[in-house]
Amino acid sequence: MYRCIIRSVCSGGRVCPALVSPYTQSPSWTLRITPEERHHRRPEHCWRCSVRSMSSAVRKRTSLRSAFPVLEQPLEPIHHRVYEANLQNSKACHNKYKEFSEKIRKGGGEKAIARHTQRHGKLLVRDRLRLLLDDEDFLELSPFAGLGLPYGDIPSAGCLTGIGRINGLWCVFIANDGTVKGGTAYPITVKKQLRAQEIAIQNRLPCVYLVDSGGAFLPLQSEIFPDKNQGGRTFYNEAIMSAMKIPQVAVVCGSCTAGGAYIPTMAEETVMVHQIGTIFLGGPPLVKAATGEEVTPEDLGGARLHAEVSGCVDHFAWEEKEALVYTRNIVSTFNFQLPEEEEEDEEKTRRRKAEEEPLYNSVELLGLAPKSSNYSLDVKMVVSRLTDGGRFQEFKARYGTTLITGFAKIHGHLVGIVANNGELSYQAALKGCHFVQLCDQRDIPLLFLQNTEPTVAITLSTTQADVNSNRLKAQGSMMSAVACASVPKITVVIGGCHGADSYAMCGRAFDPNFLFLWPNAKVSMAAPGHAGSLLPPDSEQEEEEERKLEDKLNRKLEEESSAFFSSGRLWDDGVILPQDTRKVLGNCLDIIKQQQYQVSTEKLQSPLLRI
Ligand code: COA
């Protein structure tokens, strides 16, 4: 959508540049107008100015091209050994990825699926989403969350979350999977729901809840109920999101018991399905135990009762498909003004796409995804396979070369790229700090390609102490710059995520809008095999004992550092395949920009109160 605007400005279209976000203005446009001029200029003046500037569209396009030179980074024979080793490792990782994907597709298993569809007559969660969304463009978040946990495998953490489009509008979806223990909430389910809400808040995205849940998974109640970022936080967020004017709609397409009952009741607008949806704090068995009275779920908290008597819901649907149509209709009232898609003939589309595609095949990223820290090739090879036309305008190319910084476009979106190319030295961190502030100044989203060094810096001499303390100061500055940059940030861990370097490279604690891992990624304080750097030297201990301890720690690092271990615990927003990275980044950048199309954004003092 954004791409359309930029293109129509460049090619003599009819869009006023005043409507174009600061992210997308080309440097030549910004140079042409001083801040005073911009302040005093009326829209029609902007318009005339833009038409003048557009008359030289071809020249401008040429100059833009030369501003972003092509990164010539072909695969050479010298890369062959490392490339092949990485490729083999990527294939093994891909097999694991496929195995996990198949596992989560099965949800709670055959028996549970049969009960869900045949006995209860409900749609499966992925079918619900398919019916709700415009198309298959669905960015699923943390699909492997819940796998390999101490309390077992919880497929998709019992709840699908992701971002897809309804009537062209990107929305966050939080959809319980009723086949996984009746859709009950495990600690990881709560964490996943909260992360999806956080993404909705950070990117101001409308939120759709598909509720089908038996409430808390009772055996783990102590890990779900009491703390700040646990069950109650979901409802707190609903209120805060409403006050922030982030629209929320809920569809009751299953059980909403106990805590689950508050989700639809606090949403701004709710649809409920006859004979499938129920909302109550305690179900019929509880009524029977307390009063001895027999009551049907429908009479106690069915769609009729809540649409006609309690007013907890706003729309009554006879069946699920009807409820999903109502939901699409509701989303059309969220009052976003999306730009019109520009009509393009086939030839033009083909030419534009060909121009945008990176110079080299993205499949080559599989051989560039490092198997371990010793197998990293020049990160510019990765950059050239992700950016439009493989183009990149490098910043400070000759300074702190273990960090690569510069500007590029991804699916037409201008981004500032910060990529590890070795250790984050004093110079590299200073450069990173400078570049991050530069992007913040210019309102350019940041993309971090993280592949940090595995070892902890050891201080054995005063010279080393000097080097390390300088590095410490520079990394501290870079961390401050990253933490305080108000532009959107996306992090992709393409190799290692180790030690303090990973914080400066916008790790999870630094609040990136999105954080993804490649399947080969390793996440741990020190990389497997480098446990020695974590252990303090102990002269009292036998060498043999010391080695055993080190081996044990290395095995633990190996086991706990895999991308799937990390994603299972929801330390990221998902594992993505290297060859899909460009597409995922394009979607994320589109999603991040949508907020500027919301017509009504002024904050309310209070959330919408239903009754
Ligand atoms: N905590 C732990 N396990 C639960 C659970 C809960 N709150 N609710 C359901 N389960 C388990 C069931 O024991 C069953 O386990 P099994 O497959 O190992 O036998 C599984 O989830 C599916 O439950 P089942 O009742 O067979 O499925 P269903 O689709 O017919 O019904 C519910 C699902 C959620 C409507 C129903 O189980 C229910 O009403 N549960 C109680 C909900 C409740 O009172 N929650 C209060 C939480 S504070």
Short mmCIF file of C-alpha atoms and ligand atoms in Angstrom, two decimals, residues 115 119-120 122 178 181-182 184 213-219 255 257-259 283, ligand 1:
data_model
loop_
_atom_site.label_atom_id
_atom_site.label_comp_id
_atom_site.label_asym_id
_atom_site.label_seq_id
_atom_site.Cartn_x
_atom_site.Cartn_y
_atom_site.Cartn_z
CA ARG A 115 -14.72 -34.17 19.67
CA ARG A 119 -19.51 -33.71 18.93
CA HIS A 120 -19.46 -29.92 19.36
CA LYS A 122 -17.20 -26.34 15.81
CA GLY A 178 -10.25 -25.69 21.59
CA LYS A 181 -7.17 -29.35 26.54
CA GLY A 182 -10.41 -27.53 25.85
CA THR A 184 -7.46 -23.88 28.57
CA SER A 213 -11.39 -21.57 26.19
CA GLY A 214 -12.08 -23.44 29.43
CA GLY A 215 -10.22 -20.72 31.36
CA ALA A 216 -7.13 -21.44 33.42
CA PHE A 217 -5.43 -24.84 33.23
CA LEU A 218 -6.03 -25.56 36.89
CA PRO A 219 -3.05 -27.80 37.76
CA SER A 255 -16.59 -21.91 25.87
CA THR A 257 -15.39 -19.97 31.30
CA ALA A 258 -14.14 -18.16 34.40
CA GLY A 259 -11.32 -15.76 33.36
CA GLY A 283 -20.34 -23.81 34.45
N1 COA B 1 -8.08 -27.32 33.78
C1 COA B 1 -7.42 -28.44 33.44
N2 COA B 1 -7.85 -29.30 32.51
C2 COA B 1 -9.01 -29.02 31.92
C3 COA B 1 -9.78 -27.89 32.23
C4 COA B 1 -9.26 -27.02 33.21
N3 COA B 1 -9.86 -25.89 33.54
N4 COA B 1 -10.88 -27.88 31.47
C5 COA B 1 -10.81 -28.97 30.69
N5 COA B 1 -9.70 -29.66 30.97
C6 COA B 1 -9.23 -30.88 30.32
C7 COA B 1 -10.15 -32.08 30.52
O1 COA B 1 -9.85 -32.73 31.73
C8 COA B 1 -9.82 -32.93 29.31
O2 COA B 1 -8.59 -33.57 29.53
P1 COA B 1 -8.27 -35.01 28.82
O3 COA B 1 -8.32 -34.77 27.36
O4 COA B 1 -6.92 -35.35 29.32
O5 COA B 1 -9.35 -35.92 29.29
C9 COA B 1 -9.56 -31.89 28.23
O6 COA B 1 -9.27 -30.67 28.92
C10 COA B 1 -10.75 -31.63 27.34
O7 COA B 1 -11.88 -31.43 28.15
P2 COA B 1 -13.32 -32.02 27.77
O8 COA B 1 -14.27 -31.61 28.83
O9 COA B 1 -13.21 -33.47 27.46
O10 COA B 1 -13.55 -31.28 26.40
P3 COA B 1 -14.81 -30.49 25.85
O11 COA B 1 -14.39 -29.90 24.57
O12 COA B 1 -15.99 -31.38 25.82
O13 COA B 1 -15.12 -29.34 26.92
C11 COA B 1 -14.68 -27.42 28.29
C12 COA B 1 -14.22 -28.30 27.11
C13 COA B 1 -13.58 -26.39 28.50
C14 COA B 1 -15.98 -26.75 27.90
C15 COA B 1 -14.92 -28.28 29.55
O14 COA B 1 -13.80 -29.14 29.76
C16 COA B 1 -15.09 -27.46 30.82
O15 COA B 1 -16.16 -26.95 31.06
N6 COA B 1 -14.03 -27.38 31.65
C17 COA B 1 -14.09 -26.71 32.91
C18 COA B 1 -13.86 -25.26 32.72
C19 COA B 1 -13.76 -24.54 34.06
O16 COA B 1 -14.56 -24.72 34.92
N7 COA B 1 -12.74 -23.73 34.16
C20 COA B 1 -12.51 -23.01 35.33
C21 COA B 1 -11.12 -22.46 35.22
S1 COA B 1 -10.80 -21.26 36.45
#
